[in-house]
Every structure is written in C-alpha cells, then in structure tokens.
C-alpha cells in the first residue's frame, strides 16, 4: 500500500509481508511441478463409530514433500493452489488417486464404508465437479456409495445457491457430503438447514476444550442436538484424549476422528487396522 503524502510516497509493506509474498511465490513455482515430480501423496485418517469404536470411515488428507522445502502443510499450500489456479489439476489428481486407492481396497475387501475427500471452496463452487466425478466413477459405480466429500462451512456459505445445487447433484449421484470445520466460521444456523448434506463435522477448536470448559461442552452438545434435529449425523474432529471421547459419546456424537484413534496414515496401515478389527477376539 502506498500513501501519497505531500509528494512523499510512504510504503507500508513490512519485512514480514515481503517475506510472506516471497514464500507464496516460491510455493507457487514449486507447486507447478509437484504432481509430475511425484511429490504429492494422500494419507488416510480413521474415523470411528462412537458407540462401537470400530473404524467405519476415513478422511483422505493431502501431503506435499518438496526436496528442499521439506513437508509443506496443506493449510499453507491449498490457499496458494487456489490463488494460482493450480487447485484445478490438483483436485483432479486427488479425486483420481483416492478413487484408485478405493478400487484397490475394495479388491482386498478392506474398503471403509465411506472415504471422505476434502474439496476446496473454489473447486466446489466452480461447477464441473459433479460431471468430473461422474466420469471418474463411470467404470466403478459400486464405489459411489463409499465416496464422501467434505466442504467447509465457509465455502458453502460463500455462494449458497451454487452450494445447494451442487450438493443436490452429488447426493443424486449417491455421493455423501459433509460440512467441514462446523462452528469455525460466522455462518448462521439457518444456512445449515438449507444445505442438503448428510454430516456435520464439529471443528477441532470446540473439541479441544471438552470436557473441562463448560461453554465448549454446551456448544458441542447444542451442535449435536441441532444436527440430529435436522437429520444429520455428527463427526467430532481432533479427538485426542479418552476424556474427550467419553464426553462426545455421552452427548450422542455419532462419529469420532483424531489422534486418539489414529493419525493420518498410509493406505496399507489403514487396511491393516480394518483387518485387525475383523479378527474375532478369543473368548
Ligand atoms: P481438515 O479437513 O479439517 O482436516 C483435519 C486436520 O486436522 C488435518 O490436518 C488432520 O491431520 C488434523 N487432525 C486430525 N486429528 C487431529 C488431532 O487429534 N489433533 C490435531 N492437532 N490435529 C488433528 P492437515 O492434514 O494438516 O490438513 C489441514 C487442512 O488442510 C484440512 O483441514 C483441510 O482443510 C486442508 N486439506 C488437507 N488435505 C486436503 C485436500 O486433499 N484437499 C483440500 N482442498 N484441502 C485439504
Ligand atoms: Mg476435512
Ligand atoms: Mg475438518
Ligand atoms: Mg479443521
């Protein structure tokens, strides 16, 4: 930002802002080649049924490891990919990679009931998502009921009309949808009521404070109650302790996800977890 003040231009860029801009440029440059150089992979985090503790679903999470930059968090590079348009090929890669993995799990008999993929707000609102998914799933229609998509509350609310239409199309395809990071934005409850989704994922920010903070407890209890009232299932994210697990189950949260049950892991490790829980225990 430049302010003209009696002919003297005053620059308001701080060194921190310049450093952040340089970092973004560098990430953009390297992101350009990340797919062709095989620097991206997906990891899968188990999602368990609150009542039984069994792994029923998984969330695919993107990982980028660059030669010199090392691992870069998706929280940092997804926004950069959105800004630069690279999110388009990247989303395509995520969809086809995850569907390929689901086919292999299916062949091995270890496909989770549901595998959730994160869709960036921009990709979700852009329009051709449903068509592309239809294409990718045309050879394997049996996977459709096993696919789930997560979109953030903020993305859905950004363009409610498009969001409602797209969510409807996806559900017509048999693909389940979930609102991610619920409670982290400023959206009102009336929006949620209008969105044809099946699940609500309660943001880690609330889960982190239960059961010690009575206000968080009240919020989580209210979110679960509201979701159930609207016919939606709830998923709590970021469950790290037994105390959190107990509280969430006691308020009726349907599904639980977090380090307490498992970190994001390789597809082989997830398959092993699913196999293990099938082995009948003695006695
Ligand atoms: P998210 O979709 O809300 O994913 C949950 C994040 O919480 C993941 O971070 C996960 O590793 C982390 N997490 C799960 N359980 C725990 C826990 O018990 N404790 C703590 N401290 N963290 C936990 P991650 O993988 O770094 O992803 C961050 C965000 O980046 C995601 O938030 C999502 O918004 C975005 N992202 C990740 N993968 C993709 C992708 O394939 N596509 C898009 N568009 N966005 C993605
Ligand atoms: Mg997510
Ligand atoms: Mg989430
Ligand atoms: Mg989150």
Tab-separated table of C-alpha atoms and ligand atoms in Angstrom:
chain	number	residue	atom	x	y	z
A	1	UNK	CA	0.000	0.000	0.000
A	2	UNK	CA	1.329	3.382	-0.953
A	3	UNK	CA	0.117	6.598	0.569
A	4	UNK	CA	0.807	9.885	-1.136
A	5	UNK	CA	1.577	12.428	1.467
A	6	UNK	CA	2.682	15.826	0.198
A	7	UNK	CA	4.653	14.181	-2.583
A	8	UNK	CA	6.411	11.715	-0.307
A	9	UNK	CA	5.439	8.151	-1.036
A	10	UNK	CA	5.224	6.133	2.175
A	11	UNK	CA	5.421	2.397	1.804
A	12	UNK	CA	3.509	0.258	4.275
A	13	UNK	CA	4.942	-3.130	3.290
A	14	UNK	CA	6.603	-4.622	6.306
A	15	UNK	CA	9.530	-7.037	6.010
A	16	UNK	CA	7.170	-9.777	7.231
A	17	UNK	CA	4.746	-9.062	4.395
A	18	UNK	CA	7.564	-9.158	1.875
A	19	UNK	CA	8.792	-12.468	3.265
A	20	UNK	CA	5.289	-13.942	3.099
A	21	UNK	CA	4.917	-12.785	-0.524
A	22	UNK	CA	8.267	-14.360	-1.428
A	23	UNK	CA	7.273	-17.614	0.248
A	24	UNK	CA	3.976	-17.676	-1.671
A	25	UNK	CA	5.778	-17.077	-4.966
A	26	UNK	CA	8.225	-19.846	-4.219
A	27	UNK	CA	5.436	-22.253	-3.259
A	28	UNK	CA	3.536	-21.400	-6.454
A	29	UNK	CA	6.620	-22.076	-8.542
A	30	UNK	CA	7.297	-25.449	-6.905
A	31	UNK	CA	3.619	-26.440	-6.834
A	32	UNK	CA	3.647	-26.203	-10.613
A	33	UNK	CA	5.767	-29.352	-10.844
A	34	UNK	CA	4.691	-31.124	-7.674
A	35	UNK	CA	2.373	-33.640	-9.345
A	36	UNK	CA	4.647	-34.618	-12.237
A	37	UNK	CA	7.552	-34.971	-9.790
A	38	UNK	CA	5.535	-37.289	-7.550
A	39	UNK	CA	5.837	-35.033	-4.541
A	40	UNK	CA	2.181	-35.384	-3.541
A	41	UNK	CA	0.593	-38.271	-1.721
A	42	UNK	CA	-2.570	-38.936	0.231
A	43	UNK	CA	-2.732	-40.203	3.792
A	44	UNK	CA	-5.877	-41.538	5.413
A	45	UNK	CA	-7.125	-40.886	8.933
A	46	UNK	CA	-9.531	-43.380	10.514
A	47	UNK	CA	-12.996	-42.247	11.621
A	48	UNK	CA	-14.618	-44.461	14.246
A	49	UNK	CA	-18.177	-45.164	15.273
A	50	UNK	CA	-18.625	-43.534	18.701
A	51	UNK	CA	-20.681	-46.424	20.079
A	52	UNK	CA	-18.596	-49.361	18.898
A	53	UNK	CA	-15.179	-47.784	18.452
A	54	UNK	CA	-14.864	-49.507	15.079
A	55	UNK	CA	-13.227	-47.820	12.090
A	56	UNK	CA	-16.058	-47.184	9.659
A	57	UNK	CA	-14.736	-44.319	7.553
A	58	UNK	CA	-11.585	-42.447	6.678
A	59	UNK	CA	-10.609	-38.956	5.596
A	60	UNK	CA	-8.031	-38.509	2.841
A	61	UNK	CA	-5.540	-35.749	3.607
A	62	UNK	CA	-3.051	-34.362	1.142
A	63	UNK	CA	0.690	-34.325	1.809
A	64	UNK	CA	3.341	-32.454	-0.136
A	65	UNK	CA	7.017	-33.077	0.448
A	66	UNK	CA	9.403	-30.961	-1.583
A	67	UNK	CA	13.098	-31.761	-1.991
A	68	UNK	CA	14.430	-28.617	-0.386
A	69	UNK	CA	11.376	-27.099	1.303
A	70	UNK	CA	10.573	-30.340	3.099
A	71	UNK	CA	6.973	-31.100	4.075
A	72	UNK	CA	4.593	-28.192	3.469
A	73	UNK	CA	1.249	-28.145	5.311
A	74	UNK	CA	-1.920	-28.272	3.186
A	75	UNK	CA	-3.206	-25.445	5.374
A	76	UNK	CA	-0.443	-23.369	3.763
A	77	UNK	CA	-0.314	-24.627	0.173
A	78	UNK	CA	-4.022	-25.194	-0.572
A	79	UNK	CA	-4.726	-21.430	-0.431
A	80	UNK	CA	-1.702	-20.868	-2.704
A	81	UNK	CA	-3.010	-23.503	-5.115
A	82	UNK	CA	-6.393	-21.774	-5.105
A	83	UNK	CA	-4.884	-18.368	-5.840
A	84	UNK	CA	-2.779	-19.669	-8.710
A	85	UNK	CA	-5.400	-21.891	-10.338
A	86	UNK	CA	-3.270	-24.962	-9.654
A	87	UNK	CA	-6.103	-26.253	-7.497
A	88	UNK	CA	-7.813	-27.451	-10.700
A	89	UNK	CA	-5.233	-30.118	-11.703
A	90	UNK	CA	-4.527	-30.801	-8.036
A	91	UNK	CA	-8.167	-31.606	-7.268
A	92	UNK	CA	-8.265	-33.855	-10.295
A	93	UNK	CA	-5.205	-35.677	-9.012
A	94	UNK	CA	-6.752	-36.053	-5.539
A	95	UNK	CA	-10.013	-37.433	-6.963
A	96	UNK	CA	-8.388	-39.946	-9.288
A	97	UNK	CA	-5.751	-41.029	-6.754
A	98	UNK	CA	-8.307	-41.578	-4.000
A	99	UNK	CA	-10.686	-43.433	-6.315
A	100	UNK	CA	-7.807	-45.639	-7.488
A	101	UNK	CA	-6.990	-46.408	-3.858
A	102	UNK	CA	-10.632	-47.213	-3.132
A	103	UNK	CA	-10.637	-49.693	-6.017
A	104	UNK	CA	-7.604	-51.461	-4.539
A	105	UNK	CA	-9.108	-51.514	-1.031
A	106	UNK	CA	-12.318	-52.861	-2.497
A	107	UNK	CA	-10.457	-55.661	-4.278
A	108	UNK	CA	-8.744	-56.547	-0.980
A	109	UNK	CA	-12.040	-56.491	0.918
A	110	UNK	CA	-10.965	-53.657	3.228
A	111	UNK	CA	-12.802	-50.688	1.746
A	112	UNK	CA	-14.176	-48.451	4.530
A	113	UNK	CA	-17.921	-47.695	4.443
A	114	UNK	CA	-17.018	-44.155	3.476
A	115	UNK	CA	-13.892	-42.340	2.302
A	116	UNK	CA	-14.092	-38.564	2.616
A	117	UNK	CA	-12.149	-36.227	0.356
A	118	UNK	CA	-11.671	-32.523	1.010
A	119	UNK	CA	-12.835	-30.256	-1.781
A	120	UNK	CA	-11.558	-26.696	-1.792
A	121	UNK	CA	-14.173	-23.959	-1.810
A	122	UNK	CA	-13.098	-22.738	-5.202
A	123	UNK	CA	-13.332	-26.179	-6.805
A	124	UNK	CA	-16.645	-26.820	-5.194
A	125	UNK	CA	-18.220	-23.601	-6.392
A	126	UNK	CA	-16.720	-23.817	-9.862
A	127	UNK	CA	-19.320	-26.171	-11.244
A	128	UNK	CA	-17.926	-29.128	-13.174
A	129	UNK	CA	-17.161	-31.193	-10.078
A	130	UNK	CA	-20.207	-33.423	-10.433
A	131	UNK	CA	-19.518	-34.107	-14.111
A	132	UNK	CA	-15.880	-34.983	-13.418
A	133	UNK	CA	-16.824	-37.316	-10.578
A	134	UNK	CA	-19.415	-38.963	-12.781
A	135	UNK	CA	-16.677	-39.627	-15.350
A	136	UNK	CA	-14.186	-40.965	-12.820
A	137	UNK	CA	-16.781	-43.256	-11.266
A	138	UNK	CA	-18.318	-44.480	-14.533
A	139	UNK	CA	-16.067	-47.547	-14.575
A	140	UNK	CA	-16.682	-48.356	-10.906
A	141	UNK	CA	-20.240	-47.403	-9.926
A	142	UNK	CA	-20.002	-49.719	-6.916
A	143	UNK	CA	-17.718	-47.145	-5.268
A	144	UNK	CA	-20.275	-44.346	-5.360
A	145	UNK	CA	-21.954	-45.083	-2.029
A	146	UNK	CA	-18.495	-45.261	-0.458
A	147	UNK	CA	-17.429	-41.793	-1.504
A	148	UNK	CA	-17.904	-38.722	0.647
A	149	UNK	CA	-16.911	-35.109	0.079
A	150	UNK	CA	-16.115	-32.513	2.727
A	151	UNK	CA	-16.630	-28.863	2.026
A	152	UNK	CA	-16.047	-26.124	4.526
A	153	UNK	CA	-18.843	-24.179	6.065
A	154	UNK	CA	-17.278	-21.003	4.670
A	155	UNK	CA	-17.227	-22.299	1.107
A	156	UNK	CA	-20.866	-23.377	1.262
A	157	UNK	CA	-21.980	-20.041	2.603
A	158	UNK	CA	-19.929	-18.036	0.095
A	159	UNK	CA	-22.406	-18.911	-2.652
A	160	UNK	CA	-25.364	-20.587	-1.084
A	161	UNK	CA	-27.278	-21.030	-4.336
A	162	UNK	CA	-24.472	-22.851	-6.142
A	163	UNK	CA	-23.690	-24.827	-2.999
A	164	UNK	CA	-27.268	-26.087	-2.656
A	165	UNK	CA	-27.378	-27.049	-6.334
A	166	UNK	CA	-24.034	-28.875	-6.301
A	167	UNK	CA	-24.781	-30.693	-3.046
A	168	UNK	CA	-28.080	-31.828	-4.541
A	169	UNK	CA	-26.351	-33.121	-7.687
A	170	UNK	CA	-23.797	-35.004	-5.629
A	171	UNK	CA	-26.418	-36.639	-3.495
A	172	UNK	CA	-28.299	-37.635	-6.680
A	173	UNK	CA	-25.074	-39.368	-7.761
A	174	UNK	CA	-25.133	-41.239	-4.450
A	175	UNK	CA	-22.168	-39.314	-3.067
A	176	UNK	CA	-22.450	-38.235	0.535
A	177	UNK	CA	-21.428	-34.759	1.641
A	178	UNK	CA	-20.304	-33.270	4.932
A	179	UNK	CA	-19.855	-29.735	6.207
A	180	UNK	CA	-16.271	-29.445	7.459
A	181	UNK	CA	-14.998	-27.209	10.275
A	182	UNK	CA	-18.507	-26.505	11.500
A	183	UNK	CA	-18.569	-23.687	14.018
A	184	UNK	CA	-15.315	-22.105	12.869
A	185	UNK	CA	-16.923	-19.509	10.609
A	186	UNK	CA	-19.593	-16.948	11.129
A	187	UNK	CA	-22.397	-18.701	9.341
A	188	UNK	CA	-25.810	-18.818	10.898
A	189	UNK	CA	-27.746	-21.935	11.705
A	190	UNK	CA	-30.337	-21.054	9.080
A	191	UNK	CA	-27.766	-21.777	6.339
A	192	UNK	CA	-27.140	-25.275	7.557
A	193	UNK	CA	-30.827	-26.019	7.432
A	194	UNK	CA	-30.831	-25.204	3.700
A	195	UNK	CA	-27.843	-27.347	2.765
A	196	UNK	CA	-28.630	-30.893	1.596
A	197	UNK	CA	-25.754	-32.572	3.440
A	198	UNK	CA	-25.605	-35.778	5.451
A	199	UNK	CA	-22.968	-34.947	8.045
A	200	UNK	CA	-21.675	-32.116	10.140
A	201	UNK	CA	-18.053	-32.141	11.271
A	202	UNK	CA	-17.586	-30.230	14.502
A	203	UNK	CA	-14.411	-28.168	14.392
A	204	UNK	CA	-11.440	-29.204	16.493
A	205	UNK	CA	-11.483	-25.773	18.157
A	206	UNK	CA	-14.510	-26.892	20.198
A	207	UNK	CA	-13.394	-30.445	20.770
A	208	UNK	CA	-10.072	-29.287	22.192
A	209	UNK	CA	-11.774	-27.741	25.270
A	210	UNK	CA	-14.187	-30.510	26.210
A	211	UNK	CA	-14.940	-31.697	28.822
A	212	UNK	CA	-13.179	-29.104	31.001
A	213	UNK	CA	-14.710	-25.937	29.550
A	214	UNK	CA	-18.465	-25.811	30.276
A	215	UNK	CA	-19.018	-23.371	27.401
A	216	UNK	CA	-17.422	-25.709	24.855
A	217	UNK	CA	-19.442	-28.555	26.322
A	218	UNK	CA	-22.624	-26.553	25.810
A	219	UNK	CA	-21.661	-25.652	22.236
A	220	UNK	CA	-20.818	-29.223	21.261
A	221	UNK	CA	-23.989	-30.528	22.890
A	222	UNK	CA	-26.039	-27.901	21.030
A	223	UNK	CA	-24.346	-28.650	17.686
A	224	UNK	CA	-25.036	-32.374	18.032
A	225	UNK	CA	-28.643	-31.694	19.053
A	226	UNK	CA	-29.216	-29.310	16.184
A	227	UNK	CA	-27.636	-31.677	13.644
A	228	UNK	CA	-29.760	-34.572	14.837
A	229	UNK	CA	-32.847	-32.366	14.757
A	230	UNK	CA	-32.092	-31.692	11.102
A	231	UNK	CA	-31.473	-35.360	10.390
A	232	UNK	CA	-27.698	-35.039	10.083
A	233	UNK	CA	-25.044	-37.234	11.647
A	234	UNK	CA	-22.157	-35.602	13.519
A	235	UNK	CA	-18.414	-36.170	13.391
A	236	UNK	CA	-16.093	-34.684	16.020
A	237	UNK	CA	-12.625	-33.881	14.731
A	238	UNK	CA	-9.406	-33.636	16.732
A	239	UNK	CA	-10.264	-36.138	19.473
A	240	UNK	CA	-7.027	-36.654	21.399
A	241	UNK	CA	-7.999	-37.951	24.834
A	242	UNK	CA	-10.174	-40.575	26.495
A	243	UNK	CA	-11.982	-37.786	28.409
A	244	UNK	CA	-12.926	-36.090	25.135
A	245	UNK	CA	-14.054	-39.394	23.667
A	246	UNK	CA	-16.240	-40.142	26.676
A	247	UNK	CA	-17.860	-36.725	26.650
A	248	UNK	CA	-18.549	-36.799	22.908
A	249	UNK	CA	-20.141	-40.240	23.112
A	250	UNK	CA	-22.220	-39.096	26.116
A	251	UNK	CA	-23.709	-36.212	24.111
A	252	UNK	CA	-24.513	-38.559	21.225
A	253	UNK	CA	-21.830	-37.609	18.718
A	254	UNK	CA	-22.039	-40.313	16.059
A	255	UNK	CA	-18.511	-40.481	14.686
A	256	UNK	CA	-15.122	-39.562	16.106
A	257	UNK	CA	-11.821	-38.701	14.473
A	258	UNK	CA	-8.495	-37.717	15.971
A	259	UNK	CA	-5.051	-38.774	17.109
A	260	UNK	CA	-6.646	-40.760	19.963
A	261	UNK	CA	-7.841	-43.276	17.355
A	262	UNK	CA	-5.142	-42.839	14.753
A	263	UNK	CA	-3.040	-40.293	12.917
A	264	UNK	CA	-3.355	-39.834	9.171
A	265	UNK	CA	-1.601	-42.973	7.812
A	266	UNK	CA	-0.636	-44.848	4.670
A	267	UNK	CA	-3.363	-46.754	2.834
A	268	UNK	CA	-1.644	-50.002	3.839
A	269	UNK	CA	-1.724	-49.074	7.531
A	270	UNK	CA	-5.426	-48.213	7.329
A	271	UNK	CA	-6.161	-51.521	5.597
A	272	UNK	CA	-4.276	-53.308	8.387
A	273	UNK	CA	-6.372	-51.522	11.038
A	274	UNK	CA	-9.548	-52.638	9.305
A	275	UNK	CA	-8.292	-56.222	9.008
A	276	UNK	CA	-7.267	-56.288	12.680
A	277	UNK	CA	-10.677	-55.298	13.954
A	278	UNK	CA	-12.228	-58.087	11.912
A	279	UNK	CA	-10.179	-60.771	13.551
A	280	UNK	CA	-12.506	-62.320	16.117
A	281	UNK	CA	-11.093	-61.954	19.610
A	282	UNK	CA	-10.701	-65.111	21.653
A	283	UNK	CA	-13.171	-65.803	24.470
B	1	LIG	P1	-9.456	-30.575	7.813
B	1	LIG	O1	-10.126	-31.077	6.597
B	1	LIG	O2	-10.330	-30.015	8.887
B	1	LIG	O3	-8.592	-31.795	8.340
B	1	LIG	C1	-8.344	-32.083	9.676
B	1	LIG	C2	-6.958	-31.678	10.078
B	1	LIG	O4	-6.790	-31.922	11.465
B	1	LIG	C3	-5.852	-32.467	9.382
B	1	LIG	O5	-4.726	-31.602	9.259
B	1	LIG	C4	-5.568	-33.566	10.396
B	1	LIG	O6	-4.286	-34.131	10.257
B	1	LIG	C5	-5.690	-32.785	11.676
B	1	LIG	N1	-6.028	-33.629	12.823
B	1	LIG	C6	-6.782	-34.746	12.852
B	1	LIG	N2	-6.887	-35.239	14.087
B	1	LIG	C7	-6.202	-34.406	14.892
B	1	LIG	C8	-5.930	-34.381	16.308
B	1	LIG	O7	-6.371	-35.238	17.070
B	1	LIG	N3	-5.171	-33.354	16.764
B	1	LIG	C9	-4.660	-32.393	15.944
B	1	LIG	N4	-3.912	-31.443	16.481
B	1	LIG	N5	-4.896	-32.381	14.610
B	1	LIG	C10	-5.651	-33.372	14.095
B	1	LIG	P2	-3.924	-31.479	7.882
B	1	LIG	O8	-3.795	-32.821	7.244
B	1	LIG	O9	-2.689	-30.695	8.163
B	1	LIG	O10	-4.898	-30.643	6.975
B	1	LIG	C11	-5.195	-29.310	7.280
B	1	LIG	C12	-6.281	-28.785	6.395
B	1	LIG	O11	-5.830	-28.705	5.040
B	1	LIG	C13	-7.520	-29.676	6.340
B	1	LIG	O12	-8.358	-29.443	7.450
B	1	LIG	C14	-8.134	-29.248	5.022
B	1	LIG	O13	-8.842	-28.046	5.199
B	1	LIG	C15	-6.907	-28.976	4.176
B	1	LIG	N6	-6.639	-30.167	3.354
B	1	LIG	C16	-5.979	-31.301	3.648
B	1	LIG	N7	-5.987	-32.165	2.610
B	1	LIG	C17	-6.702	-31.565	1.619
B	1	LIG	C18	-7.105	-31.952	0.287
B	1	LIG	O14	-6.848	-33.067	-0.203
B	1	LIG	N8	-7.839	-31.033	-0.439
B	1	LIG	C19	-8.199	-29.828	0.093
B	1	LIG	N9	-8.917	-28.991	-0.665
B	1	LIG	N10	-7.848	-29.444	1.330
B	1	LIG	C20	-7.123	-30.298	2.092
B	2	LIG	MG1	-11.678	-32.246	6.245
B	3	LIG	MG1	-12.186	-30.773	9.346
B	4	LIG	MG1	-10.480	-28.473	10.531
